[in-house]
mmCIF file of C-alpha atoms in Angstrom:
data_model
loop_
_atom_site.group_PDB
_atom_site.id
_atom_site.type_symbol
_atom_site.label_atom_id
_atom_site.label_comp_id
_atom_site.label_asym_id
_atom_site.label_seq_id
_atom_site.Cartn_x
_atom_site.Cartn_y
_atom_site.Cartn_z
ATOM 1 C CA ARG A 1 20.172 -30.847 -12.245
ATOM 2 C CA HIS A 2 19.724 -34.568 -11.447
ATOM 3 C CA GLN A 3 16.679 -34.804 -13.715
ATOM 4 C CA ILE A 4 18.570 -33.316 -16.653
ATOM 5 C CA SER A 5 21.625 -35.485 -15.949
ATOM 6 C CA SER A 6 19.620 -38.723 -16.039
ATOM 7 C CA LEU A 7 18.062 -37.747 -19.347
ATOM 8 C CA LEU A 8 21.345 -36.660 -20.959
ATOM 9 C CA ILE A 9 23.232 -39.786 -19.845
ATOM 10 C CA GLY A 10 20.498 -42.014 -21.251
ATOM 11 C CA VAL A 11 20.475 -40.240 -24.607
ATOM 12 C CA ALA A 12 24.285 -40.108 -24.732
ATOM 13 C CA ALA A 13 24.453 -43.889 -24.246
ATOM 14 C CA HIS A 14 22.346 -44.443 -27.373
ATOM 15 C CA TRP A 15 24.360 -41.942 -29.411
ATOM 16 C CA ILE A 16 27.659 -43.527 -28.411
ATOM 17 C CA GLY A 17 26.372 -47.021 -29.181
ATOM 18 C CA SER A 18 25.081 -45.961 -32.594
ATOM 19 C CA LEU A 19 28.380 -44.222 -33.399
ATOM 20 C CA ILE A 20 30.393 -47.326 -32.433
ATOM 21 C CA TYR A 21 28.212 -49.528 -34.684
ATOM 22 C CA ILE A 22 28.408 -47.115 -37.644
ATOM 23 C CA LEU A 23 32.191 -46.818 -37.369
ATOM 24 C CA GLY A 24 32.584 -50.580 -37.047
ATOM 25 C CA LEU A 25 34.201 -50.371 -33.650
ATOM 26 C CA SER A 26 32.029 -53.026 -32.010
ATOM 27 C CA PRO A 27 34.064 -55.368 -29.735
ATOM 28 C CA ILE A 28 32.289 -58.330 -31.368
ATOM 29 C CA PRO A 29 32.387 -58.148 -35.167
ATOM 30 C CA GLY A 30 28.932 -57.960 -36.703
ATOM 31 C CA LEU A 31 27.236 -57.363 -33.348
ATOM 32 C CA ASN A 32 24.665 -54.538 -33.438
ATOM 33 C CA ILE A 33 24.885 -52.933 -29.993
ATOM 34 C CA VAL A 34 22.242 -50.279 -30.757
ATOM 35 C CA PRO A 35 19.395 -52.326 -29.173
ATOM 36 C CA ILE A 36 21.523 -52.701 -26.060
ATOM 37 C CA THR A 37 21.985 -48.947 -25.865
ATOM 38 C CA PHE A 38 18.216 -48.526 -26.119
ATOM 39 C CA THR A 39 17.943 -50.643 -22.985
ATOM 40 C CA ILE A 40 20.556 -48.525 -21.226
ATOM 41 C CA THR A 41 18.739 -45.337 -22.289
ATOM 42 C CA GLY A 42 15.473 -46.720 -20.998
ATOM 43 C CA LEU A 43 17.014 -47.670 -17.667
ATOM 44 C CA PHE A 44 18.397 -44.150 -17.133
ATOM 45 C CA ILE A 45 15.049 -42.578 -18.050
ATOM 46 C CA ILE A 46 13.215 -44.937 -15.679
ATOM 47 C CA TRP A 47 15.761 -44.054 -12.995
ATOM 48 C CA GLY A 48 15.061 -40.372 -13.595
ATOM 49 C CA LEU A 49 11.293 -40.908 -13.541
ATOM 50 C CA PHE A 50 11.180 -42.777 -10.245
ATOM 51 C CA ARG A 51 14.193 -41.308 -8.445
ATOM 52 C CA TYR A 52 13.977 -37.653 -9.483
ATOM 53 C CA GLN A 53 10.338 -37.388 -10.713
ATOM 54 C CA LEU A 54 11.435 -36.569 -14.247
ATOM 55 C CA PHE A 55 8.649 -34.831 -16.258
ATOM 56 C CA ASP A 56 6.511 -34.754 -13.124
ATOM 57 C CA LEU A 57 7.126 -32.387 -10.218
ATOM 58 C CA VAL A 58 9.126 -29.607 -11.862
ATOM 59 C CA PRO A 59 6.764 -28.873 -14.790
ATOM 60 C CA PHE A 60 3.769 -29.011 -12.458
ATOM 61 C CA ALA A 61 5.346 -26.680 -9.900
ATOM 62 C CA ARG A 62 6.601 -24.263 -12.543
ATOM 63 C CA THR A 63 3.237 -23.965 -14.315
ATOM 64 C CA ASN A 64 0.848 -24.152 -11.406
ATOM 65 C CA LEU A 65 2.802 -22.265 -8.764
ATOM 66 C CA ILE A 66 5.255 -19.778 -10.205
ATOM 67 C CA ASP A 67 3.250 -18.489 -13.168
ATOM 68 C CA ILE A 68 0.000 -18.021 -11.233
ATOM 69 C CA MET A 69 1.657 -15.972 -8.477
ATOM 70 C CA SER A 70 0.568 -12.356 -8.298
ATOM 71 C CA GLU A 71 4.075 -11.409 -7.166
ATOM 72 C CA ALA A 72 6.765 -10.900 -9.773
ATOM 73 C CA VAL A 73 9.450 -13.599 -9.519
ATOM 74 C CA LEU A 74 12.894 -13.559 -11.128
ATOM 75 C CA VAL A 75 15.829 -15.910 -10.731
ATOM 76 C CA ILE A 76 19.324 -14.714 -11.646
ATOM 77 C CA ASP A 77 22.676 -16.458 -11.499
ATOM 78 C CA GLU A 78 25.954 -15.163 -10.122
ATOM 79 C CA GLN A 79 26.762 -13.594 -13.509
ATOM 80 C CA MET A 80 23.614 -11.437 -13.105
ATOM 81 C CA ARG A 81 21.872 -13.259 -15.969
ATOM 82 C CA ILE A 82 18.125 -13.879 -15.852
ATOM 83 C CA VAL A 83 17.597 -17.628 -15.414
ATOM 84 C CA ASP A 84 13.815 -17.600 -15.015
ATOM 85 C CA ILE A 85 10.969 -15.107 -14.916
ATOM 86 C CA ASN A 86 7.247 -15.541 -14.318
ATOM 87 C CA LEU A 87 4.314 -13.917 -16.099
ATOM 88 C CA ALA A 88 3.738 -11.330 -13.358
ATOM 89 C CA ALA A 89 7.313 -10.054 -13.671
ATOM 90 C CA GLN A 90 7.063 -9.889 -17.454
ATOM 91 C CA LYS A 91 3.876 -7.838 -17.168
ATOM 92 C CA LEU A 92 5.111 -5.549 -14.375
ATOM 93 C CA PHE A 93 8.406 -4.654 -16.061
ATOM 94 C CA GLU A 94 7.210 -5.089 -19.667
ATOM 95 C CA LEU A 95 9.785 -7.793 -20.405
ATOM 96 C CA PRO A 96 9.513 -10.473 -23.118
ATOM 97 C CA HIS A 97 10.000 -14.138 -22.270
ATOM 98 C CA THR A 98 13.097 -14.033 -24.491
ATOM 99 C CA CYS A 99 14.870 -11.955 -21.842
ATOM 100 C CA ILE A 100 15.962 -15.221 -20.194
ATOM 101 C CA GLY A 101 19.731 -15.413 -20.506
ATOM 102 C CA GLU A 102 20.188 -11.644 -20.736
ATOM 103 C CA ASP A 103 22.111 -9.602 -18.191
ATOM 104 C CA ILE A 104 19.589 -8.109 -15.776
ATOM 105 C CA GLU A 105 21.232 -4.684 -15.977
ATOM 106 C CA PHE A 106 20.618 -4.690 -19.731
ATOM 107 C CA ALA A 107 17.145 -6.236 -19.660
ATOM 108 C CA MET A 108 15.962 -3.932 -16.861
ATOM 109 C CA ALA A 109 17.955 -0.817 -17.710
ATOM 110 C CA ALA A 110 14.805 1.261 -17.106
ATOM 111 C CA TRP A 111 14.836 0.249 -13.416
ATOM 112 C CA PRO A 112 18.336 1.080 -12.106
ATOM 113 C CA GLY A 113 17.153 1.163 -8.495
ATOM 114 C CA LEU A 114 16.158 -2.503 -8.694
ATOM 115 C CA THR A 115 19.265 -3.709 -10.522
ATOM 116 C CA GLU A 116 21.406 -1.963 -7.907
ATOM 117 C CA LEU A 117 19.700 -3.986 -5.172
ATOM 118 C CA CYS A 118 20.315 -7.199 -7.128
ATOM 119 C CA GLN A 119 24.068 -6.604 -6.892
ATOM 120 C CA GLN A 120 24.041 -6.774 -3.097
ATOM 121 C CA THR A 121 25.680 -9.814 -1.521
ATOM 122 C CA THR A 122 23.235 -10.154 1.393
ATOM 123 C CA ASP A 123 19.538 -10.990 1.612
ATOM 124 C CA ILE A 124 17.385 -7.886 1.259
ATOM 125 C CA HIS A 125 13.825 -6.861 2.104
ATOM 126 C CA LYS A 126 13.136 -3.284 1.097
ATOM 127 C CA GLU A 127 10.446 -0.993 -0.306
ATOM 128 C CA ILE A 128 11.618 1.248 -3.143
ATOM 129 C CA LEU A 129 10.013 3.816 -5.428
ATOM 130 C CA LEU A 130 11.059 2.893 -8.949
ATOM 131 C CA ASN A 131 9.261 5.683 -10.781
ATOM 132 C CA GLN A 132 8.270 9.099 -9.443
ATOM 133 C CA GLU A 133 6.359 10.524 -12.413
ATOM 134 C CA ALA A 134 4.091 7.517 -12.977
ATOM 135 C CA PRO A 135 4.392 6.128 -9.443
ATOM 136 C CA LEU A 136 5.615 2.548 -9.213
ATOM 137 C CA CYS A 137 6.440 1.434 -5.685
ATOM 138 C CA VAL A 138 7.460 -2.154 -4.994
ATOM 139 C CA ASP A 139 8.320 -4.389 -2.067
ATOM 140 C CA VAL A 140 11.498 -6.325 -2.931
ATOM 141 C CA ARG A 141 12.737 -9.529 -1.312
ATOM 142 C CA ILE A 142 16.055 -10.947 -2.498
ATOM 143 C CA SER A 143 17.254 -14.341 -1.255
ATOM 144 C CA HIS A 144 20.510 -16.061 -2.195
ATOM 145 C CA PHE A 145 20.893 -19.649 -3.397
ATOM 146 C CA ASN A 146 23.897 -21.458 -1.953
ATOM 147 C CA LEU A 147 25.302 -24.919 -2.514
ATOM 148 C CA PRO A 148 25.880 -27.175 0.540
ATOM 149 C CA THR A 149 29.509 -26.083 0.298
ATOM 150 C CA GLY A 150 28.411 -22.468 0.799
ATOM 151 C CA GLN A 151 29.154 -21.379 -2.756
ATOM 152 C CA ALA A 152 26.646 -18.810 -4.041
ATOM 153 C CA VAL A 153 24.936 -19.853 -7.278
ATOM 154 C CA GLY A 154 22.130 -17.374 -7.742
ATOM 155 C CA LYS A 155 19.397 -15.171 -6.320
ATOM 156 C CA LEU A 156 15.627 -15.361 -6.020
ATOM 157 C CA ILE A 157 13.889 -12.003 -6.405
ATOM 158 C CA VAL A 158 10.250 -11.682 -5.329
ATOM 159 C CA ILE A 159 8.630 -8.320 -6.038
ATOM 160 C CA SER A 160 5.197 -7.133 -4.884
ATOM 161 C CA ASN A 161 3.559 -4.104 -6.460
ATOM 162 C CA ILE A 162 2.509 -1.843 -3.553
ATOM 163 C CA THR A 163 1.787 1.262 -5.628
ATOM 164 C CA LYS A 164 -1.842 1.450 -4.452
ATOM 165 C CA ARG A 165 -0.731 1.429 -0.817
ATOM 166 C CA TYR A 166 1.957 4.009 -1.574
ATOM 167 C CA LYS A 167 -0.591 6.313 -3.216
ATOM 168 C CA ALA A 168 -2.987 5.862 -0.274
ATOM 169 C CA VAL A 169 -0.231 6.745 2.230
ATOM 170 C CA LEU A 170 0.822 9.720 0.116
ATOM 171 C CA THR A 171 -2.782 10.947 -0.062
ATOM 172 C CA LEU A 172 -3.191 10.497 3.682
ATOM 173 C CA PHE A 173 0.017 12.455 4.285
ATOM 174 C CA GLU A 174 -1.208 15.303 2.070
ATOM 175 C CA VAL A 175 -4.593 15.329 3.832
ATOM 176 C CA ASN A 176 -2.862 15.443 7.232
ATOM 177 C CA GLU A 177 -0.713 18.353 6.082
ATOM 178 C CA GLU A 178 -3.799 20.209 4.859
ATOM 179 C CA LEU A 179 -5.633 19.502 8.127
ATOM 180 C CA GLN A 180 -2.635 20.733 10.141
ATOM 181 C CA LYS A 181 -2.559 23.887 8.045
ATOM 182 C CA ARG A 182 -6.275 24.466 8.652
ATOM 183 C CA TYR A 183 -5.830 23.780 12.355
ATOM 184 C CA ASP A 184 -3.026 26.359 12.596
ATOM 185 C CA GLU A 185 -5.194 28.904 10.768
ATOM 186 C CA ILE A 186 -8.119 28.253 13.115
ATOM 187 C CA ALA A 187 -5.867 28.472 16.177
ATOM 188 C CA ALA A 188 -4.462 31.809 14.963
ATOM 189 C CA LEU A 189 -7.983 33.089 14.247
ATOM 190 C CA GLN A 190 -9.166 32.015 17.705
ATOM 191 C CA ALA A 191 -6.241 33.820 19.302
ATOM 192 C CA GLN A 192 -7.042 36.907 17.247
ATOM 193 C CA LEU A 193 -10.723 36.792 18.177
ATOM 194 C CA LYS A 194 -9.849 36.338 21.837
ATOM 195 C CA GLU A 195 -7.522 39.350 21.668
ATOM 196 C CA GLN A 196 -10.198 41.425 19.974
ATOM 197 C CA ALA A 197 -12.759 40.402 22.596
ATOM 198 C CA ILE A 198 -10.713 41.609 25.562
ATOM 199 C CA SER A 199 -8.907 44.640 24.109
ATOM 200 C CA ASP A 200 -9.834 47.962 22.549
ATOM 201 C CA ALA A 201 -9.348 48.030 18.776
ATOM 202 C CA LEU A 202 -8.054 51.628 18.831
ATOM 203 C CA THR A 203 -5.674 51.753 21.767
ATOM 204 C CA GLY A 204 -4.969 48.066 22.289
ATOM 205 C CA LEU A 205 -5.760 48.443 25.992
ATOM 206 C CA LEU A 206 -7.707 45.761 27.820
ATOM 207 C CA ASN A 207 -11.421 46.554 27.873
ATOM 208 C CA ARG A 208 -14.188 46.177 30.430
ATOM 209 C CA HIS A 209 -14.900 42.585 29.316
ATOM 210 C CA HIS A 210 -11.424 41.635 30.433
ATOM 211 C CA LEU A 211 -11.917 43.634 33.628
ATOM 212 C CA ARG A 212 -15.170 41.837 34.339
ATOM 213 C CA ASP A 213 -13.434 38.462 34.007
ATOM 214 C CA THR A 214 -10.241 39.421 35.805
ATOM 215 C CA LEU A 215 -11.423 41.627 38.689
ATOM 216 C CA PRO A 216 -13.316 38.867 40.620
ATOM 217 C CA LYS A 217 -10.240 36.608 40.405
ATOM 218 C CA GLU A 218 -7.937 39.370 41.662
ATOM 219 C CA ILE A 219 -10.294 40.172 44.523
ATOM 220 C CA SER A 220 -10.405 36.509 45.575
ATOM 221 C CA ARG A 221 -6.629 36.268 45.344
ATOM 222 C CA ALA A 222 -6.217 39.404 47.475
ATOM 223 C CA LYS A 223 -8.558 37.981 50.115
ATOM 224 C CA ARG A 224 -6.656 34.681 50.240
ATOM 225 C CA GLY A 225 -3.340 36.484 50.457
ATOM 226 C CA ALA A 226 -4.651 39.113 52.903
ATOM 227 C CA TYR A 227 -3.171 42.004 50.948
ATOM 228 C CA PRO A 228 -4.852 45.181 49.718
ATOM 229 C CA LEU A 229 -6.086 45.607 46.160
ATOM 230 C CA THR A 230 -6.001 48.999 44.471
ATOM 231 C CA LEU A 231 -8.144 49.975 41.481
ATOM 232 C CA ILE A 232 -7.292 53.182 39.584
ATOM 233 C CA MET A 233 -9.826 54.724 37.205
ATOM 234 C CA LEU A 234 -8.920 57.502 34.741
ATOM 235 C CA ASP A 235 -11.287 59.756 32.856
ATOM 236 C CA ILE A 236 -10.945 62.604 30.377
ATOM 237 C CA ASP A 237 -13.157 65.563 31.240
ATOM 238 C CA GLY A 238 -15.275 66.878 28.394
ATOM 239 C CA PHE A 239 -14.200 64.149 25.993
ATOM 240 C CA LYS A 240 -17.678 63.926 24.508
ATOM 241 C CA GLN A 241 -17.508 67.593 23.570
ATOM 242 C CA VAL A 242 -14.225 66.989 21.735
ATOM 243 C CA ASN A 243 -15.925 64.319 19.632
ATOM 244 C CA ASP A 244 -18.987 66.464 19.049
ATOM 245 C CA ILE A 245 -17.079 69.629 18.098
ATOM 246 C CA TYR A 246 -13.956 68.339 16.351
ATOM 247 C CA GLY A 247 -15.094 64.909 15.226
ATOM 248 C CA HIS A 248 -14.197 61.338 16.190
ATOM 249 C CA ASP A 249 -10.894 61.370 14.296
ATOM 250 C CA VAL A 250 -9.609 64.107 16.577
ATOM 251 C CA GLY A 251 -11.021 62.264 19.577
ATOM 252 C CA ASP A 252 -9.204 59.085 18.521
ATOM 253 C CA SER A 253 -5.967 61.024 18.108
ATOM 254 C CA MET A 254 -6.426 62.419 21.592
ATOM 255 C CA LEU A 255 -6.803 58.947 23.052
ATOM 256 C CA LEU A 256 -3.699 57.722 21.264
#
C-alpha cells in the first residue's frame, strides 16, 4: 500500500502542475511550474525506492516465491473476491489468471466444499475430499489478515494436493479389510477342522482322538483332587452283522 501511494502521489503532483499551467492558474504569471512538479514526482519516487523498496522486494518475492511454490495459494478479501492466485492454484483448479477480482464462489463453483471453508471466520487447517469420482483430496490452511486495529481485511488460503496419500491410505484400508476377511475365513476353517478331528461326522459325538487327549488330563485331575473317575463304555452287539446284512445306511440309521 505504501509503495503504491508513493508512486501515485508523485504522478499526481505532475498531473496537477501540468493542469494548473495549461489552465493559466499559475500563482506567478508566465511561470511554468511543470519542471518543478517533475522534481516533486522524482522525490516521491526516490522516497518510495529507498523507504519502501519500490520495484524491488515485492516483484522479486511474488515471482520467485509465490509462483514457484508447489502448494496452491489464493488470497481473497473480505468481499470473498480473489485478490491473488499463483500458478499452482490455477493448474489445480483449472482457473485462468483473469479470475482475479471474481467472487470465489463463482470462480470455484465446481468446488463447493472449499468455498464453504473460505466463509469461516476463524483460521482453519483441514483435510477435505473435493471430488469422489476422480479423487481429489487436499490439505487446506486458511489464515486471516488483520489490520493493527483488528479489522479483518482478507484471507490467505494455502492448499496442498494430498490425493496420492489419500489413495495410498484408501488402498491400505481395503487391503486390511481383505486380510481381515481372509483371517476370519481361516479361523472359521480351523475351528471346523478341529471339530471334525475330535468328533464323529455321523453322530457328532466326540471320538477316540478326543478321548486320547482328554483322558490323561482327567486322570491327572482326579489324582490331584483325590476323587474317583468313572469311565463308561457302550457297545452294540452284532452291529457288524447289521451292516453286512442290511447295509451301512441301515447301520447309520441305527446309530442315529
